[in-house]
Coordinates of C-alpha atoms (C1' of nucleotides) in Angstrom, one line a residue:
Chain A
M1 CA 8.8 -0.6 -64.9
T2 CA 8.2 2.5 -63.1
G3 CA 11.1 4.7 -62.2
V4 CA 10.6 4.0 -58.6
T5 CA 11.3 0.4 -58.3
T6 CA 14.9 -0.3 -57.6
A7 CA 16.0 -0.6 -54.0
A8 CA 18.8 1.8 -54.7
A9 CA 22.3 0.3 -54.7
E10 CA 23.4 3.9 -54.4
P11 CA 23.6 5.7 -51.1
A12 CA 21.7 8.9 -51.1
E13 CA 23.5 10.8 -53.8
P14 CA 23.7 14.5 -54.3
Q15 CA 20.5 14.5 -56.2
P16 CA 19.0 16.9 -53.8
D17 CA 16.1 17.9 -55.9
A18 CA 15.1 17.7 -59.4
P19 CA 15.1 21.0 -61.3
T20 CA 11.4 21.0 -61.1
E21 CA 9.9 19.6 -58.0
A22 CA 8.2 17.0 -60.0
G23 CA 6.8 15.3 -57.0
T24 CA 4.2 13.4 -59.0
E25 CA 4.2 10.6 -56.4
A26 CA 1.3 9.8 -54.2
G27 CA -0.1 12.8 -52.5
T28 CA 2.2 13.8 -49.7
A29 CA 4.6 16.7 -49.8
K30 CA 7.9 16.2 -51.3
P31 CA 10.5 18.0 -49.2
R32 CA 14.2 18.0 -50.0
R33 CA 15.1 15.0 -47.8
A34 CA 15.6 11.9 -49.8
R35 CA 16.4 9.9 -46.8
G36 CA 12.8 9.3 -46.0
E37 CA 11.9 8.2 -49.5
Q38 CA 14.7 5.6 -49.3
T39 CA 13.3 4.2 -46.1
R40 CA 9.8 4.2 -47.5
Q41 CA 11.0 2.1 -50.5
L42 CA 12.9 -0.2 -48.3
I43 CA 9.9 -0.9 -46.2
L44 CA 7.7 -1.4 -49.2
E45 CA 10.1 -3.7 -51.0
T46 CA 10.6 -5.8 -47.8
A47 CA 6.8 -6.0 -47.3
L48 CA 6.0 -7.1 -50.8
R49 CA 8.8 -9.7 -50.8
L50 CA 7.5 -11.1 -47.6
F51 CA 3.9 -11.1 -48.8
R52 CA 5.0 -13.1 -51.8
E53 CA 7.1 -15.5 -49.8
R54 CA 4.8 -16.2 -46.9
G55 CA 1.5 -14.7 -47.7
Y56 CA -0.3 -11.5 -46.6
A57 CA -1.9 -12.6 -43.4
E58 CA 1.2 -14.5 -42.2
T59 CA 3.4 -11.5 -42.6
T60 CA 3.2 -9.4 -39.5
M61 CA 4.1 -5.8 -39.3
R62 CA 6.7 -6.7 -36.7
V63 CA 8.5 -9.1 -39.1
I64 CA 8.4 -6.5 -41.9
A65 CA 10.0 -4.0 -39.6
K66 CA 12.6 -6.3 -38.3
E67 CA 13.4 -7.6 -41.7
A68 CA 13.7 -4.0 -43.0
G69 CA 15.8 -3.1 -40.0
V70 CA 13.5 -0.4 -38.7
A71 CA 11.1 0.0 -35.8
V72 CA 7.5 -1.0 -36.3
G73 CA 6.3 2.5 -35.7
N74 CA 8.4 3.7 -38.6
A75 CA 6.4 1.6 -41.0
Y76 CA 3.4 3.5 -39.8
Y77 CA 5.1 6.8 -40.4
Y78 CA 5.1 6.0 -44.1
F79 CA 2.0 3.8 -44.5
D80 CA -1.2 4.4 -42.7
S81 CA -1.9 0.7 -42.3
K82 CA -0.9 -2.7 -43.3
E83 CA -3.4 -2.6 -46.1
H84 CA -1.9 0.5 -47.5
L85 CA 1.2 -1.5 -48.3
I86 CA -0.9 -3.3 -50.9
Q87 CA -1.4 -0.1 -52.8
G88 CA 2.3 -0.4 -53.8
F89 CA 1.6 -3.8 -55.3
Y90 CA -1.5 -2.4 -56.9
D91 CA 0.3 0.4 -58.6
R92 CA 3.2 -1.7 -59.7
N93 CA 1.0 -4.3 -61.4
Q94 CA -1.0 -1.7 -63.0
A95 CA 2.1 -0.3 -64.7
A96 CA 3.2 -3.8 -65.6
H97 CA -0.1 -4.5 -67.2
H98 CA 0.2 -1.4 -69.3
A99 CA 3.7 -2.3 -70.4
A100 CA 2.7 -5.9 -71.2
A101 CA -0.2 -4.7 -73.3
G102 CA 2.0 -2.4 -75.3
P103 CA 3.1 -4.8 -78.0
I104 CA -0.3 -6.1 -78.8
L105 CA -1.8 -2.7 -79.0
A106 CA 0.9 -1.6 -81.3
T107 CA 0.5 -4.6 -83.6
E108 CA -3.1 -5.7 -83.7
K109 CA -5.7 -3.5 -85.2
E110 CA -8.9 -5.5 -84.8
L111 CA -11.0 -5.1 -81.7
A112 CA -11.3 -8.8 -80.7
P113 CA -7.6 -9.7 -80.7
R114 CA -6.7 -6.4 -79.1
L115 CA -9.1 -7.0 -76.2
R116 CA -8.0 -10.6 -76.0
G117 CA -4.4 -9.7 -75.9
V118 CA -4.9 -7.1 -73.2
L119 CA -6.9 -9.4 -71.0
H120 CA -4.4 -12.2 -71.3
A121 CA -1.6 -9.8 -70.6
G122 CA -3.3 -8.7 -67.4
I123 CA -3.6 -12.3 -66.3
D124 CA 0.1 -12.9 -67.2
V125 CA 1.2 -10.1 -65.1
N126 CA -0.8 -11.1 -62.1
A127 CA -0.2 -14.8 -62.4
P128 CA 2.8 -15.0 -60.0
Y129 CA 0.7 -13.4 -57.3
H130 CA -2.4 -15.5 -57.6
S131 CA -2.3 -17.1 -54.1
F132 CA -1.4 -13.8 -52.5
A133 CA -3.8 -11.8 -54.5
A134 CA -6.6 -14.0 -53.3
T135 CA -6.0 -13.0 -49.7
F136 CA -5.4 -9.4 -50.3
F137 CA -8.5 -9.3 -52.6
K138 CA -10.5 -9.5 -49.4
T139 CA -9.2 -6.1 -48.2
A140 CA -9.7 -4.6 -51.6
A141 CA -13.3 -5.6 -51.7
E142 CA -14.2 -3.6 -48.6
P143 CA -16.2 -0.7 -49.9
T144 CA -14.8 1.7 -47.3
S145 CA -11.3 0.7 -48.0
P146 CA -9.2 3.2 -50.0
L147 CA -7.9 0.1 -51.9
S148 CA -11.3 -0.6 -53.4
P149 CA -11.1 -0.2 -57.1
F150 CA -14.1 2.0 -56.9
S151 CA -12.8 4.3 -54.2
R152 CA -11.9 7.9 -54.7
E153 CA -8.3 7.2 -53.6
S154 CA -7.7 4.7 -56.4
A155 CA -9.3 7.0 -59.0
P156 CA -5.9 7.6 -60.6
A157 CA -5.1 3.9 -60.9
R158 CA -8.6 3.3 -62.1
E159 CA -8.4 5.9 -64.7
A160 CA -5.1 4.5 -65.9
A161 CA -6.7 1.1 -66.2
I162 CA -9.6 2.4 -68.1
A163 CA -7.2 4.2 -70.4
I164 CA -5.8 0.9 -71.5
F165 CA -9.2 -0.2 -72.6
R166 CA -9.8 3.2 -74.3
E167 CA -6.7 2.5 -76.3
V168 CA -8.1 -1.0 -77.1
V169 CA -11.2 0.6 -78.5
D170 CA -9.9 3.7 -80.1
G171 CA -7.0 2.0 -81.8
S172 CA -9.2 -0.6 -83.3
T173 CA -10.8 -0.7 -86.7
A174 CA -14.2 -1.6 -85.3
K175 CA -17.0 0.6 -86.3
L176 CA -19.5 1.3 -83.6
D177 CA -22.1 3.6 -82.4
P178 CA -20.5 6.8 -81.1
E179 CA -22.3 6.7 -77.8
L180 CA -21.3 3.1 -77.3
R181 CA -17.8 4.0 -78.2
K182 CA -17.7 6.5 -75.5
E183 CA -19.0 4.1 -72.8
L184 CA -17.2 1.0 -74.0
P185 CA -13.8 1.5 -72.3
E186 CA -15.4 1.8 -68.9
L187 CA -17.6 -1.2 -69.6
L188 CA -14.7 -3.2 -70.7
W189 CA -12.8 -2.2 -67.6
L190 CA -15.8 -3.3 -65.6
G191 CA -15.7 -6.6 -67.5
W192 CA -12.0 -6.8 -66.6
M193 CA -12.8 -6.4 -63.0
G194 CA -15.2 -9.4 -63.4
V195 CA -12.5 -11.4 -65.0
V196 CA -10.2 -10.6 -62.1
L197 CA -12.9 -11.6 -59.7
F198 CA -13.3 -14.9 -61.6
W199 CA -9.5 -15.3 -61.6
V200 CA -9.2 -14.8 -57.9
Y201 CA -11.7 -17.6 -57.3
D202 CA -10.2 -19.8 -60.0
K203 CA -8.5 -22.8 -58.5
S204 CA -7.9 -24.7 -61.7
P205 CA -4.3 -25.5 -62.5
G206 CA -2.7 -22.4 -64.0
Q207 CA -6.0 -20.7 -63.8
R208 CA -6.9 -22.1 -67.2
R209 CA -10.6 -21.6 -66.6
T210 CA -9.9 -17.9 -66.6
R211 CA -8.1 -18.3 -69.9
R212 CA -11.0 -20.1 -71.3
L213 CA -13.4 -17.5 -70.0
I214 CA -11.4 -14.8 -71.8
D215 CA -11.2 -16.8 -75.0
G216 CA -14.9 -17.4 -74.9
A217 CA -16.1 -14.0 -73.8
V218 CA -14.1 -11.9 -76.2
P219 CA -15.7 -13.2 -79.4
L220 CA -19.0 -12.9 -77.7
I221 CA -18.4 -9.2 -76.8
D222 CA -17.1 -8.7 -80.3
R223 CA -20.2 -10.1 -81.8
L224 CA -22.5 -8.2 -79.5
V225 CA -20.7 -5.0 -80.3
S226 CA -21.1 -5.7 -84.0
L227 CA -24.8 -6.6 -83.5
S228 CA -25.4 -3.4 -81.6
R229 CA -25.5 -1.7 -85.0
L230 CA -28.5 -3.7 -86.1
R231 CA -31.7 -1.9 -86.3
V232 CA -33.6 -4.4 -84.1
L233 CA -31.1 -3.9 -81.3
R234 CA -31.0 -0.2 -81.5
P235 CA -33.6 0.3 -78.8
A236 CA -31.9 -2.2 -76.6
L237 CA -28.6 -0.4 -77.0
R238 CA -30.3 2.9 -76.1
Q239 CA -31.8 1.2 -73.1
V240 CA -28.4 0.0 -71.9
L241 CA -26.9 3.5 -72.4
A242 CA -29.8 5.1 -70.6
L243 CA -29.4 2.7 -67.7
I244 CA -25.8 3.5 -67.4
E245 CA -26.6 7.2 -67.4
T246 CA -29.3 6.8 -64.8
V247 CA -27.3 4.8 -62.5
R248 CA -24.3 7.0 -62.7
K249 CA -26.3 10.0 -61.5
D250 CA -25.4 11.4 -58.1
D251 CA -22.5 9.4 -57.0
Chain B
M1 CA -26.1 -31.6 -46.4
T2 CA -29.0 -29.5 -45.3
G3 CA -30.2 -28.8 -41.8
V4 CA -28.0 -25.8 -41.2
T5 CA -30.7 -23.7 -39.7
T6 CA -33.8 -25.8 -39.7
A7 CA -36.7 -23.7 -38.5
A8 CA -35.6 -20.6 -40.3
A9 CA -38.4 -20.2 -42.8
E10 CA -39.7 -17.1 -41.0
P11 CA -38.8 -13.5 -41.5
A12 CA -36.2 -12.5 -39.1
E13 CA -37.8 -11.2 -36.0
P14 CA -36.2 -10.4 -32.7
Q15 CA -38.0 -13.2 -30.9
P16 CA -37.6 -12.3 -27.3
D17 CA -36.0 -15.0 -25.2
A18 CA -38.0 -18.1 -24.9
P19 CA -39.5 -18.6 -21.5
T20 CA -36.6 -20.0 -19.6
E21 CA -36.7 -23.7 -19.7
A22 CA -40.5 -23.7 -19.3
G23 CA -42.2 -26.0 -21.7
T24 CA -39.4 -25.9 -24.1
E25 CA -38.9 -29.6 -24.9
A26 CA -41.8 -31.9 -25.5
G27 CA -41.2 -35.5 -26.6
T28 CA -37.9 -35.4 -28.4
A29 CA -35.8 -35.1 -25.4
K30 CA -32.5 -33.5 -26.1
P31 CA -32.2 -31.5 -22.9
R32 CA -28.5 -31.7 -23.0
R33 CA -28.3 -30.3 -26.5
A34 CA -31.0 -27.9 -25.8
R35 CA -29.1 -25.9 -23.3
G36 CA -26.2 -25.4 -25.7
E37 CA -28.5 -24.4 -28.5
Q38 CA -30.1 -21.8 -26.3
T39 CA -26.7 -20.3 -25.5
R40 CA -25.8 -20.4 -29.1
Q41 CA -28.9 -18.6 -30.1
L42 CA -28.4 -16.0 -27.3
I43 CA -24.9 -15.2 -28.5
L44 CA -26.0 -15.0 -32.1
E45 CA -29.0 -12.7 -31.3
T46 CA -26.8 -10.5 -29.2
A47 CA -24.1 -10.3 -31.8
L48 CA -26.5 -9.5 -34.7
R49 CA -28.2 -6.8 -32.6
L50 CA -24.9 -5.2 -31.7
F51 CA -23.7 -5.4 -35.3
R52 CA -26.8 -3.6 -36.4
E53 CA -26.6 -1.0 -33.6
R54 CA -22.9 -0.2 -33.7
G55 CA -21.4 -1.9 -36.8
Y56 CA -19.4 -5.0 -37.2
A57 CA -15.9 -3.7 -36.7
E58 CA -17.0 -1.6 -33.6
T59 CA -18.5 -4.6 -32.0
T60 CA -15.9 -6.5 -30.0
M61 CA -16.1 -10.1 -29.0
R62 CA -15.7 -9.0 -25.4
V63 CA -18.8 -6.7 -25.7
I64 CA -20.8 -9.4 -27.3
A65 CA -19.9 -11.8 -24.5
K66 CA -20.6 -9.3 -21.8
E67 CA -23.9 -8.3 -23.3
A68 CA -24.9 -11.9 -23.7
G69 CA -23.8 -12.6 -20.1
V70 CA -21.2 -15.3 -21.0
A71 CA -17.5 -15.5 -21.1
V72 CA -15.7 -14.6 -24.3
G73 CA -14.4 -18.1 -24.7
N74 CA -17.9 -19.4 -24.7
A75 CA -18.6 -17.6 -27.9
Y76 CA -15.7 -19.4 -29.5
Y77 CA -17.1 -22.7 -28.3
Y78 CA -20.1 -22.1 -30.7
F79 CA -18.6 -20.0 -33.4
D80 CA -15.2 -20.6 -34.9
S81 CA -14.5 -16.9 -35.3
K82 CA -16.2 -13.6 -35.3
E83 CA -16.7 -13.9 -39.0
H84 CA -18.7 -17.1 -38.5
L85 CA -21.3 -15.1 -36.6
I86 CA -22.0 -13.6 -40.0
Q87 CA -23.2 -16.9 -41.3
G88 CA -26.1 -16.6 -39.0
F89 CA -27.0 -13.3 -40.6
Y90 CA -26.5 -14.9 -44.0
D91 CA -28.9 -17.7 -43.4
R92 CA -31.5 -15.6 -41.8
N93 CA -31.6 -13.0 -44.5
Q94 CA -31.8 -15.7 -47.1
A95 CA -34.9 -17.1 -45.4
A96 CA -36.3 -13.6 -45.1
H97 CA -35.7 -12.9 -48.7
H98 CA -37.6 -16.0 -49.6
A99 CA -40.5 -15.1 -47.4
A100 CA -40.6 -11.5 -48.7
A101 CA -40.6 -12.8 -52.3
G102 CA -43.6 -15.1 -51.6
P103 CA -46.5 -12.7 -52.2
I104 CA -45.1 -11.3 -55.5
L105 CA -44.4 -14.8 -56.8
A106 CA -47.9 -15.9 -55.9
T107 CA -49.5 -12.9 -57.5
E108 CA -47.6 -11.8 -60.6
K109 CA -47.3 -14.1 -63.6
E110 CA -45.1 -12.0 -66.0
L111 CA -41.4 -12.4 -65.9
A112 CA -40.4 -8.8 -65.6
P113 CA -42.5 -7.9 -62.6
R114 CA -41.7 -11.1 -60.9
L115 CA -38.0 -10.5 -61.2
R116 CA -38.4 -6.9 -60.2
G117 CA -40.4 -7.8 -57.2
V118 CA -37.9 -10.4 -56.1
L119 CA -35.0 -8.1 -56.5
H120 CA -36.6 -5.2 -54.6
A121 CA -37.6 -7.7 -51.9
G122 CA -34.0 -8.7 -51.5
I123 CA -33.0 -5.1 -51.1
D124 CA -35.8 -4.5 -48.7
V125 CA -34.7 -7.3 -46.5
N126 CA -31.1 -6.3 -46.4
A127 CA -31.7 -2.5 -46.2
P128 CA -31.5 -2.3 -42.4
Y129 CA -28.0 -3.9 -42.5
H130 CA -26.5 -1.8 -45.3
S131 CA -23.7 -0.3 -43.3
F132 CA -22.9 -3.6 -41.6
A133 CA -23.2 -5.5 -44.8
A134 CA -20.4 -3.6 -46.3
T135 CA -18.0 -5.0 -43.7
F136 CA -19.5 -8.4 -44.0
F137 CA -19.1 -8.3 -47.7
K138 CA -15.3 -8.0 -47.2
T139 CA -15.3 -11.3 -45.4
A140 CA -17.5 -12.9 -48.0
A141 CA -15.3 -11.8 -50.8
E142 CA -12.4 -13.8 -49.5
P143 CA -12.2 -16.8 -51.8
T144 CA -10.9 -19.1 -49.1
S145 CA -13.6 -18.1 -46.7
P146 CA -16.4 -20.5 -46.2
L147 CA -18.7 -17.5 -46.2
S148 CA -18.0 -16.8 -49.9
P149 CA -21.2 -17.2 -51.9
F150 CA -19.2 -19.5 -54.2
S151 CA -17.7 -21.7 -51.5
R152 CA -18.8 -25.3 -51.0
E153 CA -19.8 -24.6 -47.5
S154 CA -22.5 -22.1 -48.6
A155 CA -23.7 -24.4 -51.4
P156 CA -27.0 -25.0 -49.5
A157 CA -27.6 -21.3 -49.1
R158 CA -26.6 -20.7 -52.7
E159 CA -29.0 -23.4 -54.0
A160 CA -31.8 -21.9 -51.9
A161 CA -31.1 -18.6 -53.4
I162 CA -31.0 -19.9 -57.0
A163 CA -34.2 -21.7 -56.2
I164 CA -36.0 -18.4 -55.8
F165 CA -34.9 -17.3 -59.2
R166 CA -35.9 -20.7 -60.6
E167 CA -39.4 -20.0 -59.2
V168 CA -39.2 -16.6 -60.9
V169 CA -38.6 -18.2 -64.2
D170 CA -40.7 -21.3 -64.0
G171 CA -43.7 -19.5 -62.6
S172 CA -43.7 -16.9 -65.3
T173 CA -45.6 -16.9 -68.6
A174 CA -42.5 -16.0 -70.5
K175 CA -41.7 -18.2 -73.5
L176 CA -38.1 -18.9 -73.9
D177 CA -35.5 -21.1 -75.3
P178 CA -35.4 -24.4 -73.3
E179 CA -31.7 -24.3 -72.8
L180 CA -31.8 -20.7 -71.8
R181 CA -34.6 -21.5 -69.4
K182 CA -32.4 -24.1 -67.8
E183 CA -29.5 -21.7 -67.3
L184 CA -31.5 -18.6 -66.5
P185 CA -32.0 -19.1 -62.8
E186 CA -28.4 -19.3 -62.1
L187 CA -27.7 -16.4 -64.4
L188 CA -30.2 -14.3 -62.6
W189 CA -28.7 -15.3 -59.3
L190 CA -25.4 -14.2 -60.6
G191 CA -27.0 -10.9 -61.6
W192 CA -28.4 -10.7 -58.2
M193 CA -24.9 -11.0 -56.8
G194 CA -24.0 -8.2 -59.0
V195 CA -26.8 -6.1 -57.7
V196 CA -25.8 -6.9 -54.1
L197 CA -22.2 -5.8 -55.0
F198 CA -23.6 -2.6 -56.4
W199 CA -25.7 -2.1 -53.4
V200 CA -22.9 -2.6 -51.0
Y201 CA -21.0 0.1 -52.7
D202 CA -24.0 2.3 -53.1
K203 CA -23.7 5.4 -50.8
S204 CA -26.7 7.3 -52.2
P205 CA -29.5 8.1 -49.7
G206 CA -31.6 5.0 -49.1
Q207 CA -29.5 3.3 -51.8
R208 CA -31.8 4.7 -54.4
R209 CA -29.3 4.2 -57.1
T210 CA -29.6 0.4 -56.5
R211 CA -33.4 0.8 -56.9
R212 CA -32.8 2.6 -60.1
L213 CA -30.4 0.0 -61.3
I214 CA -33.0 -2.7 -60.7
D215 CA -35.8 -0.7 -62.3
G216 CA -33.6 -0.1 -65.3
A217 CA -32.0 -3.5 -65.6
V218 CA -35.1 -5.6 -65.3
P219 CA -36.9 -4.4 -68.5
L220 CA -33.5 -4.7 -70.2
I221 CA -33.2 -8.3 -69.2
D222 CA -36.8 -8.9 -70.1
R223 CA -36.2 -7.5 -73.5
L224 CA -33.0 -9.4 -74.1
V225 CA -34.7 -12.6 -73.0
S226 CA -37.4 -12.0 -75.5
L227 CA -35.0 -11.0 -78.2
S228 CA -33.1 -14.2 -77.7
R229 CA -35.7 -16.0 -79.6
L230 CA -35.0 -13.9 -82.7
R231 CA -33.2 -15.7 -85.4
V232 CA -30.4 -13.2 -85.7
L233 CA -29.5 -13.7 -82.1
R234 CA -29.7 -17.4 -82.1
P235 CA -26.0 -17.9 -82.7
A236 CA -25.1 -15.4 -80.0
L237 CA -27.3 -17.1 -77.6
R238 CA -25.7 -20.5 -78.4
Q239 CA -22.4 -18.8 -77.9
V240 CA -23.3 -17.6 -74.5
L241 CA -24.6 -21.0 -73.5
A242 CA -21.4 -22.7 -74.8
L243 CA -19.3 -20.2 -72.9
I244 CA -21.1 -21.0 -69.7
E245 CA -20.6 -24.7 -70.4
T246 CA -16.9 -24.3 -71.1
V247 CA -16.2 -22.2 -68.1
R248 CA -18.1 -24.5 -65.8
K249 CA -15.9 -27.5 -66.6
D250 CA -13.6 -28.9 -64.0
D251 CA -14.4 -26.9 -60.9
Chain C
dC1 C1' 28.1 28.5 -32.4
dA2 C1' 23.6 28.2 -30.4
dC3 C1' 19.1 27.7 -31.0
dA4 C1' 14.9 26.4 -33.2
dC5 C1' 12.6 23.6 -36.3
dC6 C1' 11.4 19.8 -39.0
dT7 C1' 11.9 15.1 -40.6
dC8 C1' 12.5 10.8 -39.2
dT9 C1' 12.8 7.0 -35.7
dT10 C1' 11.9 4.5 -31.7
dG11 C1' 9.7 1.0 -28.7
dA12 C1' 6.5 0.6 -25.1
dA13 C1' 1.6 0.6 -24.5
dC14 C1' -3.0 -0.4 -26.1
dA15 C1' -7.1 -2.8 -28.3
dT16 C1' -9.0 -6.8 -30.0
dG17 C1' -9.4 -11.5 -32.2
dT18 C1' -8.2 -16.0 -30.7
dT19 C1' -6.5 -20.0 -27.9
dC20 C1' -6.2 -23.0 -24.0
dA21 C1' -5.9 -25.5 -19.8
dA22 C1' -8.7 -25.9 -16.1
dC23 C1' -13.2 -26.2 -14.1
dT24 C1' -18.5 -27.2 -13.6
dA25 C1' -22.4 -29.7 -14.1
dA26 C1' -25.6 -32.7 -16.2
dC27 C1' -26.1 -37.4 -17.6
dC28 C1' -25.2 -42.6 -17.9
dG29 C1' -23.8 -47.1 -16.6
dC30 C1' -23.0 -49.7 -12.6
Chain D
dG1 C1' -25.6 -43.3 -4.8
dC2 C1' -20.8 -43.3 -7.3
dG3 C1' -17.5 -42.6 -10.6
dG4 C1' -16.7 -41.5 -15.2
dT5 C1' -17.7 -39.2 -19.4
dT6 C1' -18.7 -35.3 -22.0
dA7 C1' -21.0 -30.9 -23.2
dG8 C1' -20.6 -26.6 -21.6
dT9 C1' -18.1 -22.5 -19.4
dT10 C1' -14.5 -19.6 -17.7
dG11 C1' -11.0 -16.0 -17.8
dA12 C1' -6.2 -15.4 -18.2
dA13 C1' -2.7 -15.5 -21.7
dC14 C1' -1.2 -14.7 -26.4
dA15 C1' -0.6 -12.6 -31.2
dT16 C1' -0.9 -8.8 -33.9
dG17 C1' -2.5 -4.3 -36.0
dT18 C1' -2.1 0.4 -34.4
dT19 C1' -1.0 4.6 -31.6
dC20 C1' 1.7 7.8 -29.2
dA21 C1' 4.9 10.5 -26.5
dA22 C1' 9.5 11.0 -26.6
dG23 C1' 13.9 11.5 -28.7
dA24 C1' 17.6 11.7 -32.6
dG25 C1' 19.7 13.9 -36.2
dG26 C1' 20.2 17.0 -39.5
dT27 C1' 19.3 21.9 -41.6
dG28 C1' 18.7 26.6 -41.6
dT29 C1' 18.8 31.2 -39.0
dG30 C1' 20.4 34.5 -35.7

DNA sequence: CACACCTCTTGAACATGTTCAACTAACCGC
DNA sequence: GCGGTTAGTTGAACATGTTCAAGAGGTGTG
């Protein structure tokens, strides 16, 4: 849970401003008025609830506004577009994934189970939103969208996600090539994006095919990572790393 | 079910309007149908041209209709939605890719250059539509959309695409594990989807990063395919194939 | 207190994808 | 030729995301 969640049972309390301005929230300035933040949260909560209840496309901005008891234009004062409401969902699930991964990362020390646990935790967290996620995935896929996982706007969220996989690697007992170790977290995150992609398309009951994919792919990755220390595979590994380097240039 | 776009085996060329009802129909008289088909083509041509000229989002259905000289409702008689116009683009580029790959496949006999040639040909064909493709990709990404490359509706197009990669493999001199040989075309197609994904997000001038990705990835794939015959890697290969098998179950 | 200012709120207006009932015209059976 | 059937066509009407000029309400300053 982030500290932002609750829909505030308390009326705006004399909490005028924290000792430090500590406005680590998304971008915009953080003046002393808390009233706006309350409205913002109200709109976001309402929107996410409606998305879950009736789906993204079926939830109109007018309904969100009406249900939240504000004018439609007010929603646009806080969120640039309907899509931007999704960012809230995004951030929240990101945090939930991190929290859910905690226990496994604290317990397990071997690479494979760590990775497996983190991946399953990610699916667990997202499971309740599978049908909704499918529709909103569409907007996230648009390259020009700020919601794209590769966009500059979602860089913080992306970094946070990669950090989870860095913890998977760094906290493990696995011995691996130092250069590979450096790149592995991002590669694993990329793999995770692939799993999510697969999951979004997975129509099997309970998305069990995705579970099977994870269970099958993790040992494979584990094996490949181990094999990468073999002499025969050294040039191939170098080739992979060089490719990553080359492709990454001028972005 | 085939017969989506029958005579589409040619590279996409503007093809100025056929002489208006001159000698259009010969023996197989479907004059009734022919008129509709003509309108359909006219709308599609107009739409694709406008998409290229001004982008997908910026091209309104009203403008398409006006430019084509028909009523807006008429476009909806032939195409279920604006997105469905994209299917035309899809089919056409698929055919163009096949055509563009022809010379390389006829000339080259080694796996790596064959694959490289086919991939570059694919990018060549799509290059003029890069900015438009980004938006189109958004639509294709939606799992419920018939335009998704994984949907049942696009199975024919998908099969056609995989067939290109089957030709890449089968026509090559490369010696490889028989089971791998069976799976490789689909895997390469999946890789091609990945390249397309990368390309869509590639904002470098002329999408040169994608070119570099291809040039870097092809030798790597080539090397891995060769290495797969090594004894040490035999179990890993089996593991990969088993994973594919497992995941594919109940779809 | 008056005034200015700034955050926040409003709802009508606008743009665009989509639908629909009505209309036209070519064809077919008589 | 006549009436009916059906493919083809129309444009107004509708739904929804988004914008915008105007106003409300509080906060600080003179």
